[in-house]
Amino acid sequence: MRGMVSYDTMETIRNTNEWLGASARAMASYPAFAMIPHPMFKLLSAWGRVTERSFARMVIKPDWNIPPLVGEEGQDHLVYVEPVLTQPFGRLLQFRVARREPMARRVLLIAPMSGHYATLLRSTVKSLLPHCDVWVTDWRNARDIPVSEGKFDVEDYTKYVIDYIRHLGPDLHVMAVCQPAPLALAATAVLAETDPAAQPRTLTLIGGPIDPDAAATDVTDFGNRVTMGQLDAMFIQQVGFKYRGAGRMVYPGLAQLGSFISMNAESHTKAFVNQIFAEARGEASENDRHNKFYNEYLSVMDMTAEFYLSTVERIFQTGEIAKNEFTVDGRLADMTAIRDVAIMTIEGANDDISAPGQCVAALDLCSNVPPERKAQHLEPNAGHYGIFAGKSWRLNIRPLVLDFMDEHSADAEQPRRKRRPAGQVATDTGPGAPDDDRKLAV
């Protein structure tokens, strides 16, 4: 029962605040109050609408809501989100574009499991769909997974990624955003040794903590400052009886949300105060900038306790990836085994979650990948969110990533592969507006 009372208490507080918001909205919206010319009632109603919506979003998984793509002849091509591989802790989703021939670029987006749903990458998916066939890893909320399904830690996550890459087959381009970057690198290393034919063509790592000690941030400082026992005692709770995962030990999404907001509390407070006044003036709308951002930001999911604790211990504290000591089922995921995969790293100059230097460390780890098959990009003025979903991604980074994929695709390498002597590694040549200040921690 350890932590179950705390878990249910947090859910009770959330429910109470949602009810208070709904009550304030309903009461202050009575027609009779319209005859009283006092702004208090409009402000109370506005506060109620913002509060009810905000606390309701915390337990709702967002929809993908991918709009149709416009074809060359002006026809709309509907986008269907379809699961192609389902496992207890996650699914592999395909974004199937109706009546469109398969694209040359096949991209697997590895979404983070760090408190938010895979829909965090919605804008990334939308920007890639006109140019690629896209799949994404859709991790399940741990509160909904029965205890009977067993554990899920960083090794299990890595094995899931291996399964997804194998399932999609060769000529695949893998992109890992933030938290999964080191595990995607480990999965590629395992495939390089155990199943070379299943390796992806390219691996793009975006803002990930490959070597957290390369550049300190608040995230890395916290990970190094606390002991595993303190983390267990402070953050790990037991899912309450309301959900299918009752009894599972988790790091609750609501607790994670509190940590996210505290990292940038002043700007979040200002945003909500401004939204209340906008609602009172009648200037807010269902899909305004505030609601579009916070619909995603406030939707949080629980992660299994073993995944959170093993991530902190093995990635941040002992630095197993950075030291090339990470093992999966007792077998070393040796980064030096990677030879044929082209690797690109993306970093943001203003990233205060995975600071510059943390992600590019992957290139040194993969010492047997030829220099021609490595690329790196540091985006000026870009924060963490911007390098995969903001202006910097759309205008500057995405074109570089697509070019990198093309230059290391099967078609680009085929003539060179025909000419190379047996056993020789193929080579190729690689390419050598501030974003929203509110941050999504991934």
Short mmCIF file of C-alpha atoms in Angstrom, two decimals:
data_model
loop_
_atom_site.label_atom_id
_atom_site.label_comp_id
_atom_site.label_asym_id
_atom_site.label_seq_id
_atom_site.Cartn_x
_atom_site.Cartn_y
_atom_site.Cartn_z
CA MET A 1 0.00 0.00 0.00
CA ARG A 2 3.08 2.26 0.04
CA GLY A 3 2.28 5.46 -1.81
CA MET A 4 -1.25 4.46 -2.81
CA VAL A 5 -2.74 7.00 -0.41
CA SER A 6 -0.49 9.72 -1.88
CA TYR A 7 -1.45 8.72 -5.42
CA ASP A 8 -5.15 8.88 -4.67
CA THR A 9 -4.67 12.15 -2.77
CA MET A 10 -3.15 13.78 -5.85
CA GLU A 11 -6.03 12.52 -7.97
CA THR A 12 -8.50 13.83 -5.37
CA ILE A 13 -6.87 17.26 -5.45
CA ARG A 14 -7.03 17.27 -9.25
CA ASN A 15 -10.69 16.23 -9.24
CA THR A 16 -11.53 18.87 -6.63
CA ASN A 17 -9.91 21.67 -8.62
CA GLU A 18 -11.66 20.55 -11.80
CA TRP A 19 -14.98 20.57 -9.90
CA LEU A 20 -14.27 24.02 -8.41
CA GLY A 21 -13.54 25.38 -11.87
CA ALA A 22 -16.72 23.87 -13.31
CA SER A 23 -18.77 25.20 -10.39
CA ALA A 24 -17.34 28.71 -10.70
CA ARG A 25 -17.93 28.71 -14.44
CA ALA A 26 -21.54 27.57 -14.07
CA MET A 27 -22.41 29.85 -11.17
CA ALA A 28 -20.86 33.00 -12.64
CA SER A 29 -22.55 32.35 -15.99
CA TYR A 30 -26.12 32.61 -14.65
CA PRO A 31 -28.09 35.10 -16.79
CA ALA A 32 -29.21 36.96 -13.65
CA PHE A 33 -25.64 38.11 -12.97
CA ALA A 34 -25.55 39.82 -16.38
CA MET A 35 -27.71 42.56 -14.87
CA ILE A 36 -25.02 43.38 -12.32
CA PRO A 37 -22.36 45.53 -14.02
CA HIS A 38 -19.40 44.20 -12.07
CA PRO A 39 -16.33 42.57 -13.69
CA MET A 40 -16.02 40.09 -10.83
CA PHE A 41 -18.54 37.73 -12.41
CA LYS A 42 -16.79 37.72 -15.79
CA LEU A 43 -13.45 37.10 -14.12
CA LEU A 44 -14.92 34.33 -11.96
CA SER A 45 -16.43 32.66 -15.00
CA ALA A 46 -13.16 33.02 -16.91
CA TRP A 47 -11.18 31.59 -14.00
CA GLY A 48 -13.59 28.68 -13.86
CA ARG A 49 -13.26 27.91 -17.58
CA VAL A 50 -9.47 28.01 -17.52
CA THR A 51 -9.24 25.99 -14.29
CA GLU A 52 -11.73 23.32 -15.34
CA ARG A 53 -10.06 22.86 -18.70
CA SER A 54 -6.55 22.77 -17.26
CA PHE A 55 -7.22 20.15 -14.58
CA ALA A 56 -9.34 18.03 -16.93
CA ARG A 57 -6.49 17.87 -19.48
CA MET A 58 -4.19 16.20 -16.96
CA VAL A 59 -5.82 12.78 -17.31
CA ILE A 60 -6.77 12.90 -21.00
CA LYS A 61 -4.58 11.43 -23.71
CA PRO A 62 -4.53 13.91 -26.62
CA ASP A 63 -5.62 12.88 -30.11
CA TRP A 64 -3.20 13.08 -33.00
CA ASN A 65 -5.54 15.22 -35.14
CA ILE A 66 -3.35 15.02 -38.24
CA PRO A 67 -5.00 17.05 -41.03
CA PRO A 68 -5.31 15.68 -44.57
CA LEU A 69 -2.39 16.17 -46.91
CA VAL A 70 -3.00 18.08 -50.13
CA GLY A 71 -1.80 16.15 -53.17
CA GLU A 72 -0.16 17.52 -56.29
CA GLU A 73 -3.51 17.67 -58.05
CA GLY A 74 -5.25 19.40 -55.16
CA GLN A 75 -6.86 16.27 -53.76
CA ASP A 76 -7.02 15.66 -50.02
CA HIS A 77 -5.26 12.54 -48.75
CA LEU A 78 -6.65 11.50 -45.38
CA VAL A 79 -4.17 10.38 -42.74
CA TYR A 80 -5.08 7.28 -40.73
CA VAL A 81 -3.29 6.46 -37.46
CA GLU A 82 -3.05 2.68 -37.31
CA PRO A 83 -1.27 0.35 -34.84
CA VAL A 84 0.94 -2.15 -36.65
CA LEU A 85 2.57 -3.79 -33.62
CA THR A 86 1.06 -3.89 -30.14
CA GLN A 87 2.89 -4.84 -26.94
CA PRO A 88 1.95 -4.45 -23.26
CA PHE A 89 3.86 -1.19 -22.69
CA GLY A 90 3.66 0.39 -26.12
CA ARG A 91 2.52 0.30 -29.72
CA LEU A 92 4.11 0.99 -33.07
CA LEU A 93 1.83 3.39 -34.93
CA GLN A 94 1.81 4.06 -38.65
CA PHE A 95 0.52 7.30 -40.18
CA ARG A 96 -0.98 5.88 -43.35
CA VAL A 97 -1.71 8.42 -46.05
CA ALA A 98 -4.68 7.25 -48.10
CA ARG A 99 -4.22 6.85 -51.86
CA ARG A 100 -0.51 7.67 -51.77
CA GLU A 101 2.26 5.48 -53.12
CA PRO A 102 4.95 4.39 -50.62
CA MET A 103 7.55 7.09 -50.11
CA ALA A 104 11.28 6.57 -50.56
CA ARG A 105 11.98 7.88 -47.08
CA ARG A 106 10.75 5.57 -44.28
CA VAL A 107 11.10 7.20 -40.86
CA LEU A 108 10.66 5.76 -37.37
CA LEU A 109 10.22 8.47 -34.73
CA ILE A 110 11.16 7.24 -31.26
CA ALA A 111 9.08 9.28 -28.84
CA PRO A 112 10.26 10.04 -25.32
CA MET A 113 8.78 8.39 -22.27
CA SER A 114 9.22 11.27 -19.88
CA GLY A 115 5.82 12.32 -18.66
CA HIS A 116 4.15 13.34 -21.90
CA TYR A 117 2.47 11.21 -24.55
CA ALA A 118 3.90 10.54 -27.99
CA THR A 119 1.55 13.24 -29.31
CA LEU A 120 4.24 15.63 -28.11
CA LEU A 121 5.71 14.94 -31.55
CA ARG A 122 2.52 15.85 -33.42
CA SER A 123 4.02 18.87 -35.17
CA THR A 124 7.14 16.84 -36.01
CA VAL A 125 4.98 14.15 -37.62
CA LYS A 126 2.95 16.75 -39.53
CA SER A 127 6.12 18.32 -40.91
CA LEU A 128 7.55 14.98 -42.05
CA LEU A 129 4.44 13.39 -43.56
CA PRO A 130 4.54 15.28 -46.89
CA HIS A 131 8.04 13.91 -47.47
CA CYS A 132 8.14 10.53 -45.70
CA ASP A 133 6.25 7.47 -44.58
CA VAL A 134 6.20 7.86 -40.81
CA TRP A 135 5.91 5.49 -37.84
CA VAL A 136 6.07 6.47 -34.16
CA THR A 137 6.49 4.65 -30.85
CA ASP A 138 3.36 5.19 -28.74
CA TRP A 139 4.13 4.41 -25.09
CA ARG A 140 1.24 3.46 -22.80
CA ASN A 141 0.35 5.16 -19.53
CA ALA A 142 1.72 2.91 -16.78
CA ARG A 143 -1.40 3.42 -14.64
CA ASP A 144 -3.38 1.43 -17.24
CA ILE A 145 -1.05 -1.59 -17.39
CA PRO A 146 -1.88 -4.43 -14.96
CA VAL A 147 0.87 -5.54 -12.59
CA SER A 148 0.65 -8.99 -14.17
CA GLU A 149 2.37 -7.62 -17.30
CA GLY A 150 5.61 -7.38 -15.34
CA LYS A 151 8.33 -4.72 -15.27
CA PHE A 152 9.50 -2.17 -17.83
CA ASP A 153 12.92 -0.56 -17.42
CA VAL A 154 15.55 0.96 -19.74
CA GLU A 155 16.58 -2.47 -21.02
CA ASP A 156 12.99 -3.37 -21.84
CA TYR A 157 12.61 0.00 -23.61
CA THR A 158 15.71 -0.76 -25.66
CA LYS A 159 14.38 -4.20 -26.61
CA TYR A 160 11.08 -2.64 -27.71
CA VAL A 161 13.00 -0.25 -29.98
CA ILE A 162 14.94 -3.21 -31.42
CA ASP A 163 11.65 -5.02 -32.11
CA TYR A 164 10.20 -1.98 -33.88
CA ILE A 165 13.26 -1.49 -36.08
CA ARG A 166 13.29 -5.18 -36.99
CA HIS A 167 9.57 -5.13 -37.73
CA LEU A 168 9.92 -2.24 -40.20
CA GLY A 169 12.80 -3.89 -42.00
CA PRO A 170 15.76 -2.44 -43.91
CA ASP A 171 16.09 1.00 -45.52
CA LEU A 172 14.74 2.68 -42.39
CA HIS A 173 15.70 6.07 -40.99
CA VAL A 174 15.44 6.34 -37.19
CA MET A 175 14.97 9.63 -35.31
CA ALA A 176 15.13 9.72 -31.51
CA VAL A 177 14.00 12.85 -29.67
CA CYS A 178 15.65 13.68 -26.33
CA GLN A 179 15.26 11.01 -23.63
CA PRO A 180 15.33 7.95 -25.96
CA ALA A 181 18.46 9.09 -27.83
CA PRO A 182 20.91 7.04 -25.72
CA LEU A 183 18.63 3.99 -25.79
CA ALA A 184 18.16 4.28 -29.57
CA LEU A 185 21.95 4.34 -29.87
CA ALA A 186 22.17 1.25 -27.68
CA ALA A 187 19.50 -0.52 -29.74
CA THR A 188 21.45 0.22 -32.93
CA ALA A 189 24.62 -1.16 -31.32
CA VAL A 190 22.83 -4.40 -30.37
CA LEU A 191 21.54 -4.79 -33.93
CA ALA A 192 25.00 -4.10 -35.34
CA GLU A 193 26.30 -7.17 -33.51
CA THR A 194 23.32 -9.51 -33.54
CA ASP A 195 21.40 -8.67 -36.73
CA PRO A 196 23.38 -6.36 -39.05
CA ALA A 197 20.83 -6.66 -41.85
CA ALA A 198 18.18 -5.03 -39.62
CA GLN A 199 20.22 -1.91 -38.89
CA PRO A 200 18.67 1.42 -39.94
CA ARG A 201 20.24 3.45 -42.73
CA THR A 202 20.56 6.54 -40.58
CA LEU A 203 20.19 7.41 -36.91
CA THR A 204 19.34 11.02 -36.04
CA LEU A 205 19.66 11.94 -32.37
CA ILE A 206 17.93 15.17 -31.34
CA GLY A 207 18.78 16.85 -28.04
CA GLY A 208 19.49 13.63 -26.17
CA PRO A 209 21.59 13.02 -23.02
CA ILE A 210 24.22 10.71 -24.51
CA ASP A 211 26.80 12.13 -22.09
CA PRO A 212 24.98 14.15 -19.40
CA ASP A 213 28.28 15.18 -17.80
CA ALA A 214 29.45 16.91 -20.98
CA ALA A 215 27.45 20.04 -20.06
CA ALA A 216 25.65 20.61 -16.78
CA THR A 217 21.96 21.58 -16.62
CA ASP A 218 19.39 21.64 -13.82
CA VAL A 219 18.34 18.14 -14.94
CA THR A 220 21.83 16.67 -14.70
CA ASP A 221 22.57 18.48 -11.45
CA PHE A 222 19.44 17.04 -9.88
CA GLY A 223 20.27 13.55 -11.10
CA ASN A 224 23.74 13.72 -9.56
CA ARG A 225 22.63 15.40 -6.34
CA VAL A 226 20.10 12.86 -5.07
CA THR A 227 20.53 9.21 -4.16
CA MET A 228 18.39 6.42 -5.59
CA GLY A 229 16.87 5.89 -2.15
CA GLN A 230 15.82 9.54 -1.98
CA LEU A 231 14.26 9.35 -5.45
CA ASP A 232 12.37 6.21 -4.49
CA ALA A 233 11.06 7.80 -1.30
CA MET A 234 10.19 11.19 -2.80
CA PHE A 235 8.63 10.33 -6.15
CA ILE A 236 7.59 6.69 -6.41
CA GLN A 237 3.95 5.94 -5.60
CA GLN A 238 1.51 3.08 -6.06
CA VAL A 239 -1.31 3.37 -8.58
CA GLY A 240 -4.68 3.69 -6.87
CA PHE A 241 -7.72 1.45 -7.23
CA LYS A 242 -9.30 3.69 -9.89
CA TYR A 243 -7.10 2.36 -12.70
CA ARG A 244 -6.28 -1.03 -14.23
CA GLY A 245 -2.68 -0.78 -13.06
CA ALA A 246 -3.71 -0.66 -9.39
CA GLY A 247 -0.73 -1.59 -7.25
CA ARG A 248 1.94 -0.84 -9.88
CA MET A 249 4.78 1.33 -8.63
CA VAL A 250 5.08 4.45 -10.80
CA TYR A 251 6.43 7.97 -11.02
CA PRO A 252 3.03 9.70 -11.35
CA GLY A 253 2.39 12.06 -14.23
CA LEU A 254 0.90 14.64 -11.86
CA ALA A 255 4.11 14.68 -9.83
CA GLN A 256 6.14 15.03 -13.02
CA LEU A 257 3.95 17.92 -14.13
CA GLY A 258 4.70 19.74 -10.90
CA SER A 259 8.42 19.38 -11.66
CA PHE A 260 7.97 20.61 -15.23
CA ILE A 261 6.09 23.72 -14.14
CA SER A 262 8.54 24.52 -11.36
CA MET A 263 11.37 24.69 -13.94
CA ASN A 264 9.73 27.75 -15.51
CA ALA A 265 7.08 28.76 -12.98
CA GLU A 266 7.11 32.49 -13.67
CA SER A 267 6.29 32.22 -17.38
CA HIS A 268 3.60 29.58 -16.74
CA THR A 269 1.94 31.79 -14.11
CA LYS A 270 1.98 34.75 -16.47
CA ALA A 271 0.51 32.65 -19.28
CA PHE A 272 -2.44 31.49 -17.15
CA VAL A 273 -3.16 34.95 -15.74
CA ASN A 274 -3.17 36.38 -19.27
CA GLN A 275 -5.48 33.59 -20.44
CA ILE A 276 -7.99 34.31 -17.65
CA PHE A 277 -8.17 37.97 -18.68
CA ALA A 278 -8.44 36.95 -22.35
CA GLU A 279 -11.37 34.68 -21.46
CA ALA A 280 -13.03 37.50 -19.50
CA ARG A 281 -12.68 39.86 -22.48
CA GLY A 282 -14.05 37.23 -24.87
CA GLU A 283 -10.78 37.06 -26.81
CA ALA A 284 -9.89 33.44 -26.06
CA SER A 285 -10.87 30.56 -28.33
CA GLU A 286 -10.78 26.78 -28.33
CA ASN A 287 -7.68 26.61 -30.52
CA ASP A 288 -5.83 29.75 -29.53
CA ARG A 289 -2.10 29.65 -28.88
CA HIS A 290 -2.48 29.10 -25.14
CA ASN A 291 -4.92 26.21 -25.41
CA LYS A 292 -3.02 24.48 -28.21
CA PHE A 293 0.16 24.53 -26.15
CA TYR A 294 -1.30 23.59 -22.77
CA ASN A 295 -3.62 20.92 -24.15
CA GLU A 296 -0.40 18.99 -24.78
CA TYR A 297 1.70 20.29 -21.90
CA LEU A 298 -0.82 19.42 -19.18
CA SER A 299 -1.58 15.94 -20.54
CA VAL A 300 0.77 13.74 -18.56
CA MET A 301 1.26 10.02 -18.10
CA ASP A 302 2.72 7.84 -15.36
CA MET A 303 5.96 5.99 -16.07
CA THR A 304 6.95 2.77 -14.37
CA ALA A 305 9.11 3.22 -11.28
CA GLU A 306 11.78 0.88 -12.62
CA PHE A 307 12.07 2.84 -15.88
CA TYR A 308 12.44 6.18 -14.12
CA LEU A 309 14.90 4.92 -11.51
CA SER A 310 17.02 2.95 -13.99
CA THR A 311 17.15 5.98 -16.32
CA VAL A 312 18.44 8.24 -13.57
CA GLU A 313 20.90 5.66 -12.27
CA ARG A 314 22.26 4.18 -15.50
CA ILE A 315 22.08 7.14 -17.90
CA PHE A 316 22.74 10.10 -15.58
CA GLN A 317 24.54 8.88 -12.45
CA THR A 318 26.79 6.06 -13.65
CA GLY A 319 26.86 7.21 -17.30
CA GLU A 320 26.77 3.73 -18.80
CA ILE A 321 26.03 5.01 -22.30
CA ALA A 322 28.72 7.69 -22.16
CA LYS A 323 31.28 5.10 -20.94
CA ASN A 324 30.12 2.46 -23.47
CA GLU A 325 29.19 0.13 -20.61
CA PHE A 326 25.43 -0.23 -21.17
CA THR A 327 24.22 -3.81 -21.21
CA VAL A 328 20.99 -5.44 -22.40
CA ASP A 329 20.20 -8.81 -20.82
CA GLY A 330 23.81 -9.00 -19.66
CA ARG A 331 25.28 -8.33 -23.11
CA LEU A 332 27.27 -5.19 -23.82
CA ALA A 333 25.68 -2.81 -26.34
CA ASP A 334 29.04 -1.94 -27.86
CA MET A 335 28.88 1.37 -29.73
CA THR A 336 32.10 0.54 -31.59
CA ALA A 337 30.21 -2.27 -33.35
CA ILE A 338 28.25 0.34 -35.32
CA ARG A 339 29.92 0.75 -38.72
CA ASP A 340 27.32 1.00 -41.47
CA VAL A 341 24.80 3.40 -39.90
CA ALA A 342 25.12 7.11 -40.70
CA ILE A 343 24.70 9.16 -37.51
CA MET A 344 23.59 12.77 -37.14
CA THR A 345 23.21 14.78 -33.93
CA ILE A 346 21.07 17.90 -33.47
CA GLU A 347 21.52 20.32 -30.58
CA GLY A 348 20.06 23.69 -29.61
CA ALA A 349 22.36 26.45 -28.47
CA ASN A 350 19.86 27.55 -25.79
CA ASP A 351 18.78 24.05 -24.72
CA ASP A 352 18.72 24.01 -20.92
CA ILE A 353 17.48 20.40 -20.66
CA SER A 354 20.04 18.62 -22.87
CA ALA A 355 22.71 21.25 -23.23
CA PRO A 356 25.06 21.43 -26.24
CA GLY A 357 27.76 18.80 -25.92
CA GLN A 358 25.56 16.09 -24.41
CA CYS A 359 24.17 14.73 -27.69
CA VAL A 360 27.15 15.22 -30.01
CA ALA A 361 29.11 12.88 -27.74
CA ALA A 362 27.49 10.03 -29.69
CA LEU A 363 29.79 10.70 -32.63
CA ASP A 364 32.91 10.01 -30.57
CA LEU A 365 31.36 6.89 -29.05
CA CYS A 366 30.76 5.43 -32.51
CA SER A 367 34.47 5.43 -33.31
CA ASN A 368 34.20 2.89 -36.15
CA VAL A 369 31.69 4.92 -38.15
CA PRO A 370 33.68 6.72 -40.87
CA PRO A 371 33.82 10.51 -40.50
CA GLU A 372 32.02 10.88 -43.83
CA ARG A 373 29.00 9.16 -42.32
CA LYS A 374 28.78 11.48 -39.33
CA ALA A 375 27.13 14.89 -39.16
CA GLN A 376 26.32 17.37 -36.45
CA HIS A 377 24.28 20.56 -36.27
CA LEU A 378 24.09 23.18 -33.54
CA GLU A 379 21.05 25.43 -34.04
CA PRO A 380 21.60 29.03 -32.88
CA ASN A 381 18.99 30.62 -30.60
CA ALA A 382 17.04 27.35 -30.31
CA GLY A 383 15.73 25.89 -27.07
CA HIS A 384 14.87 22.28 -26.37
CA TYR A 385 11.37 22.28 -27.84
CA GLY A 386 12.38 24.25 -30.91
CA ILE A 387 14.88 21.73 -32.26
CA PHE A 388 12.19 19.13 -32.95
CA ALA A 389 8.89 21.02 -33.11
CA GLY A 390 9.41 24.79 -33.30
CA LYS A 391 10.46 27.30 -35.93
CA SER A 392 14.04 26.13 -35.86
CA TRP A 393 12.96 22.58 -36.72
CA ARG A 394 10.63 23.59 -39.52
CA LEU A 395 12.82 26.20 -41.18
CA ASN A 396 16.38 25.03 -40.61
CA ILE A 397 16.76 21.57 -39.09
CA ARG A 398 14.20 19.50 -41.00
CA PRO A 399 15.74 20.25 -44.44
CA LEU A 400 19.16 19.20 -43.13
CA VAL A 401 17.77 15.95 -41.71
CA LEU A 402 15.94 15.08 -44.94
CA ASP A 403 19.08 15.78 -46.98
CA PHE A 404 21.09 13.61 -44.60
CA MET A 405 18.62 10.75 -45.08
CA ASP A 406 18.75 11.09 -48.85
CA GLU A 407 22.54 11.12 -48.99
CA HIS A 408 22.68 7.88 -47.01
CA SER A 409 19.70 6.13 -48.55
CA ALA A 410 19.85 2.80 -50.36
CA ASP A 411 19.66 4.45 -53.79
CA ALA A 412 22.49 6.86 -52.99
CA GLU A 413 24.78 4.09 -51.74
CA GLN A 414 24.02 1.35 -54.25
CA PRO A 415 26.65 2.27 -56.89
CA ARG A 416 29.31 2.59 -54.22
CA ARG A 417 28.32 -0.71 -52.63
CA LYS A 418 28.67 -2.48 -55.97
CA ARG A 419 32.22 -1.25 -56.34
CA ARG A 420 33.53 -1.84 -52.84
CA PRO A 421 35.67 -4.90 -52.05
CA ALA A 422 34.15 -7.55 -49.83
CA GLY A 423 34.24 -6.61 -46.17
CA GLN A 424 34.92 -2.93 -46.78
CA VAL A 425 32.54 -0.46 -45.13
CA ALA A 426 30.51 1.69 -47.50
CA THR A 427 31.11 5.43 -47.25
CA ASP A 428 29.20 8.49 -48.27
CA THR A 429 29.44 12.24 -47.85
CA GLY A 430 27.33 13.98 -45.19
CA PRO A 431 26.37 17.61 -44.86
CA GLY A 432 28.77 19.21 -42.76
CA ALA A 433 13.63 33.25 -34.52
CA PRO A 434 13.75 32.13 -31.06
CA ASP A 435 11.26 29.45 -30.06
CA ASP A 436 8.49 29.40 -27.45
CA ASP A 437 10.06 30.03 -24.03
CA ARG A 438 7.63 27.65 -22.32
CA LYS A 439 9.30 24.23 -22.20
CA LEU A 440 8.13 20.69 -22.59
CA ALA A 441 10.49 18.50 -20.59
CA VAL A 442 11.33 15.41 -22.64
#
